[in-house]
Amino acid sequence: MARKRDEPVRLTRIYTRGGDRGETSLGDGTRASKLDPRIAAYGAVDELNSTLGVALACGVPERLREPLERLQNELFDVGADLAVPWDGPEGPEASPAEPAAPSRKTESRKATRGRLRVTQAMVDGLERLCDAFNEDLSELRSFVLPGGTEAAARLHVARAVARRAELRALEADRACGVNPLALVYLNRVSDLLFILARAANAEAGVEEPLWRPGG
């Protein structure tokens, strides 16, 4: 049964022994190798989420806390999306008429319909945050080097991990197909984290280190 949005997840036991031989379950219950590109993709998203947790625990300017906490929650939604096999857009307008004898593909579509998926609204939300925080920043005069305050440096680490998560998701898309909006979302995440890293330095009144070619 598909989980509804905002429905809490109940975990009664952490270890299951089901993955002891190198396999795990995808979000729809099908078994897959732990070397499957989808596993690598949502594993990288999990790593990204953890780097954000470290940044928050070590302290960020108060103005950045709520957007980062929201981003952490949405990244779990992204992981849930990547964990469920993609079979094209969902919804009445995207669903073909039911054949007399349902095919395996149709049954798969039924099984995954209603799952958590990245939406255009989520992408739009990231773009609004990018615009809002970038508006207050000085014009870029060169490439920014990771550093300045500890918060900014940690957000730059998260930005780099976000780029890697996007690459893993692209590999999964090439191998199996994923929600295209998940790819767009991860691309925007790295943009947002770059802007928030700059904002962390600006909020602290610390000049950001800039690249001096050959210098």
Short mmCIF file of C-alpha atoms in Angstrom, two decimals:
data_model
loop_
_atom_site.label_atom_id
_atom_site.label_comp_id
_atom_site.label_asym_id
_atom_site.label_seq_id
_atom_site.Cartn_x
_atom_site.Cartn_y
_atom_site.Cartn_z
CA MET A 1 0.00 0.00 0.00
CA ALA A 2 1.38 3.42 -0.94
CA ARG A 3 2.26 5.73 1.93
CA LYS A 4 0.36 9.01 2.11
CA ARG A 5 2.15 12.34 2.38
CA ASP A 6 2.75 13.37 6.02
CA GLU A 7 2.04 9.82 7.18
CA PRO A 8 4.63 8.87 9.84
CA VAL A 9 6.96 5.94 9.25
CA ARG A 10 6.97 3.33 12.01
CA LEU A 11 10.17 1.34 12.44
CA THR A 12 9.88 -1.60 14.80
CA ARG A 13 13.30 -3.13 14.08
CA ILE A 14 16.43 -1.75 12.43
CA TYR A 15 18.18 -4.94 11.31
CA THR A 16 16.29 -7.42 9.12
CA ARG A 17 19.04 -9.78 7.85
CA GLY A 18 17.43 -9.36 4.41
CA GLY A 19 20.48 -7.60 3.01
CA ASP A 20 23.15 -9.96 4.25
CA ARG A 21 23.73 -11.44 0.78
CA GLY A 22 24.14 -8.17 -1.08
CA GLU A 23 20.51 -7.50 -1.97
CA THR A 24 17.96 -5.04 -0.64
CA SER A 25 14.32 -4.10 -1.27
CA LEU A 26 13.30 -1.16 -3.41
CA GLY A 27 10.39 1.00 -2.35
CA ASP A 28 7.86 -1.17 -4.17
CA GLY A 29 9.11 -4.36 -2.51
CA THR A 30 11.09 -5.74 -5.44
CA ARG A 31 14.57 -7.06 -4.66
CA ALA A 32 17.67 -5.50 -6.19
CA SER A 33 21.42 -5.80 -5.88
CA LYS A 34 23.03 -3.27 -3.57
CA LEU A 35 25.17 -2.41 -6.60
CA ASP A 36 22.06 -1.23 -8.48
CA PRO A 37 22.52 2.41 -9.61
CA ARG A 38 19.28 3.37 -7.87
CA ILE A 39 20.69 2.20 -4.54
CA ALA A 40 23.83 4.27 -5.15
CA ALA A 41 21.65 7.28 -6.05
CA TYR A 42 19.51 7.36 -2.95
CA GLY A 43 22.53 6.43 -0.86
CA ALA A 44 24.27 9.57 -2.13
CA VAL A 45 21.15 11.59 -1.29
CA ASP A 46 21.28 10.13 2.23
CA GLU A 47 24.94 11.16 2.50
CA LEU A 48 23.99 14.67 1.39
CA ASN A 49 21.29 14.80 4.05
CA SER A 50 23.83 13.75 6.67
CA THR A 51 26.24 16.52 5.67
CA LEU A 52 23.41 19.01 6.14
CA GLY A 53 22.75 17.54 9.58
CA VAL A 54 26.40 18.12 10.51
CA ALA A 55 26.24 21.71 9.24
CA LEU A 56 23.11 22.38 11.30
CA ALA A 57 24.56 20.72 14.40
CA CYS A 58 27.74 22.80 14.17
CA GLY A 59 25.72 25.99 13.82
CA VAL A 60 24.49 28.11 10.94
CA PRO A 61 23.08 31.65 10.90
CA GLU A 62 19.50 31.55 12.18
CA ARG A 63 18.12 32.80 8.86
CA LEU A 64 19.49 29.69 7.14
CA ARG A 65 18.22 27.14 9.65
CA GLU A 66 14.61 26.78 8.49
CA PRO A 67 15.45 26.42 4.76
CA LEU A 68 18.09 23.79 5.56
CA GLU A 69 15.77 21.84 7.84
CA ARG A 70 13.10 21.89 5.15
CA LEU A 71 15.66 20.75 2.61
CA GLN A 72 16.58 17.81 4.83
CA ASN A 73 12.96 16.67 4.92
CA GLU A 74 12.52 17.07 1.17
CA LEU A 75 15.70 15.09 0.50
CA PHE A 76 14.04 12.14 2.24
CA ASP A 77 11.20 12.56 -0.27
CA VAL A 78 13.78 12.54 -3.08
CA GLY A 79 15.28 9.33 -1.71
CA ALA A 80 11.83 7.77 -1.49
CA ASP A 81 11.21 8.75 -5.12
CA LEU A 82 14.49 7.23 -6.33
CA ALA A 83 13.79 4.05 -4.34
CA VAL A 84 10.58 3.29 -6.26
CA PRO A 85 10.96 2.17 -9.91
CA TRP A 86 9.92 4.91 -12.32
CA ASP A 87 7.27 4.03 -14.88
CA GLY A 88 6.46 7.43 -16.29
CA PRO A 89 4.28 10.28 -15.03
CA GLU A 90 1.44 9.35 -12.72
CA GLY A 91 -2.10 10.65 -12.63
CA PRO A 92 -5.25 10.21 -14.76
CA GLU A 93 -3.88 12.26 -17.65
CA ALA A 94 -0.79 10.06 -17.89
CA SER A 95 -2.42 6.66 -17.40
CA PRO A 96 -3.36 4.67 -20.50
CA ALA A 97 -6.74 3.00 -20.80
CA GLU A 98 -6.71 -0.35 -19.00
CA PRO A 99 -6.32 -3.27 -21.42
CA ALA A 100 -8.55 -6.30 -21.10
CA ALA A 101 -5.59 -8.36 -19.89
CA PRO A 102 -3.32 -6.12 -17.77
CA SER A 103 0.32 -6.26 -18.80
CA ARG A 104 3.24 -6.45 -16.39
CA LYS A 105 3.99 -2.78 -17.10
CA THR A 106 0.41 -1.81 -16.25
CA GLU A 107 0.60 -3.77 -13.00
CA SER A 108 3.86 -2.01 -12.17
CA ARG A 109 2.23 1.37 -12.79
CA LYS A 110 -0.61 0.41 -10.44
CA ALA A 111 1.86 -0.69 -7.75
CA THR A 112 3.82 2.58 -7.79
CA ARG A 113 0.97 5.04 -8.31
CA GLY A 114 0.49 7.32 -5.30
CA ARG A 115 4.09 7.02 -4.11
CA LEU A 116 6.06 10.05 -2.98
CA ARG A 117 7.43 11.79 -6.06
CA VAL A 118 9.38 14.99 -6.54
CA THR A 119 7.03 17.65 -7.93
CA GLN A 120 7.44 20.85 -9.89
CA ALA A 121 6.23 22.71 -6.80
CA MET A 122 9.26 21.41 -4.88
CA VAL A 123 11.59 22.63 -7.63
CA ASP A 124 9.83 26.01 -7.68
CA GLY A 125 10.28 26.27 -3.92
CA LEU A 126 14.05 25.83 -4.25
CA GLU A 127 14.22 28.44 -7.00
CA ARG A 128 12.34 30.94 -4.82
CA LEU A 129 14.84 30.34 -2.01
CA CYS A 130 17.74 30.79 -4.43
CA ASP A 131 16.34 34.11 -5.64
CA ALA A 132 15.50 35.38 -2.14
CA PHE A 133 18.93 34.70 -0.64
CA ASN A 134 20.91 35.67 -3.74
CA GLU A 135 19.21 39.06 -3.86
CA ASP A 136 21.05 40.18 -0.71
CA LEU A 137 24.51 38.99 -1.82
CA SER A 138 27.22 41.05 -3.46
CA GLU A 139 27.98 40.51 -7.13
CA LEU A 140 30.44 37.71 -7.81
CA ARG A 141 33.87 38.97 -8.91
CA SER A 142 35.50 35.54 -9.24
CA PHE A 143 34.92 31.90 -8.38
CA VAL A 144 34.38 31.38 -4.66
CA LEU A 145 36.73 29.10 -2.75
CA PRO A 146 35.20 26.92 -0.02
CA GLY A 147 35.94 28.57 3.31
CA GLY A 148 35.37 31.62 5.42
CA THR A 149 33.23 30.62 8.39
CA GLU A 150 32.85 27.01 9.49
CA ALA A 151 29.17 27.11 8.47
CA ALA A 152 30.05 28.30 4.96
CA ALA A 153 32.77 25.67 4.60
CA ARG A 154 30.41 22.88 5.67
CA LEU A 155 27.74 24.09 3.25
CA HIS A 156 30.31 24.01 0.45
CA VAL A 157 31.05 20.38 1.39
CA ALA A 158 27.31 19.69 1.19
CA ARG A 159 27.20 21.42 -2.20
CA ALA A 160 29.92 19.12 -3.52
CA VAL A 161 28.09 16.06 -2.18
CA ALA A 162 24.91 17.34 -3.86
CA ARG A 163 26.74 17.39 -7.21
CA ARG A 164 27.80 13.80 -6.67
CA ALA A 165 24.25 12.80 -5.72
CA GLU A 166 23.03 14.36 -8.97
CA LEU A 167 25.59 12.33 -10.94
CA ARG A 168 24.50 9.11 -9.22
CA ALA A 169 20.88 9.91 -10.04
CA LEU A 170 21.84 10.54 -13.68
CA GLU A 171 23.56 7.14 -13.77
CA ALA A 172 20.41 5.55 -12.35
CA ASP A 173 18.33 7.35 -14.95
CA ARG A 174 20.52 6.05 -17.77
CA ALA A 175 20.33 2.49 -16.41
CA CYS A 176 16.74 2.24 -15.21
CA GLY A 177 14.92 5.55 -15.63
CA VAL A 178 14.04 7.92 -12.78
CA ASN A 179 11.64 10.79 -12.25
CA PRO A 180 13.04 13.66 -14.38
CA LEU A 181 12.02 16.16 -11.71
CA ALA A 182 14.25 14.39 -9.19
CA LEU A 183 17.20 15.24 -11.44
CA VAL A 184 16.11 18.87 -11.74
CA TYR A 185 15.60 19.09 -7.98
CA LEU A 186 19.10 17.79 -7.18
CA ASN A 187 20.59 20.26 -9.64
CA ARG A 188 18.82 23.12 -7.86
CA VAL A 189 19.94 21.83 -4.45
CA SER A 190 23.60 22.40 -5.29
CA ASP A 191 22.76 25.90 -6.57
CA LEU A 192 20.93 26.69 -3.34
CA LEU A 193 23.75 25.37 -1.16
CA PHE A 194 26.28 27.52 -3.02
CA ILE A 195 24.11 30.57 -2.36
CA LEU A 196 23.56 29.64 1.29
CA ALA A 197 27.30 29.14 1.80
CA ARG A 198 27.86 32.68 0.52
CA ALA A 199 25.02 33.89 2.74
CA ALA A 200 26.61 32.25 5.80
CA ASN A 201 29.77 34.31 5.28
CA ALA A 202 27.78 37.47 4.58
CA GLU A 203 25.67 37.05 7.73
CA ALA A 204 28.85 36.73 9.80
CA GLY A 205 30.51 39.69 8.10
CA VAL A 206 33.33 37.47 6.85
CA GLU A 207 34.84 38.14 3.44
CA GLU A 208 34.56 35.06 1.24
CA PRO A 209 37.79 33.70 -0.24
CA LEU A 210 37.98 34.14 -4.01
CA TRP A 211 39.99 32.28 -6.62
CA ARG A 212 42.95 34.23 -7.97
CA PRO A 213 44.06 32.44 -11.15
CA GLY A 214 47.74 31.59 -10.92
CA GLY A 215 47.98 33.49 -7.66
#
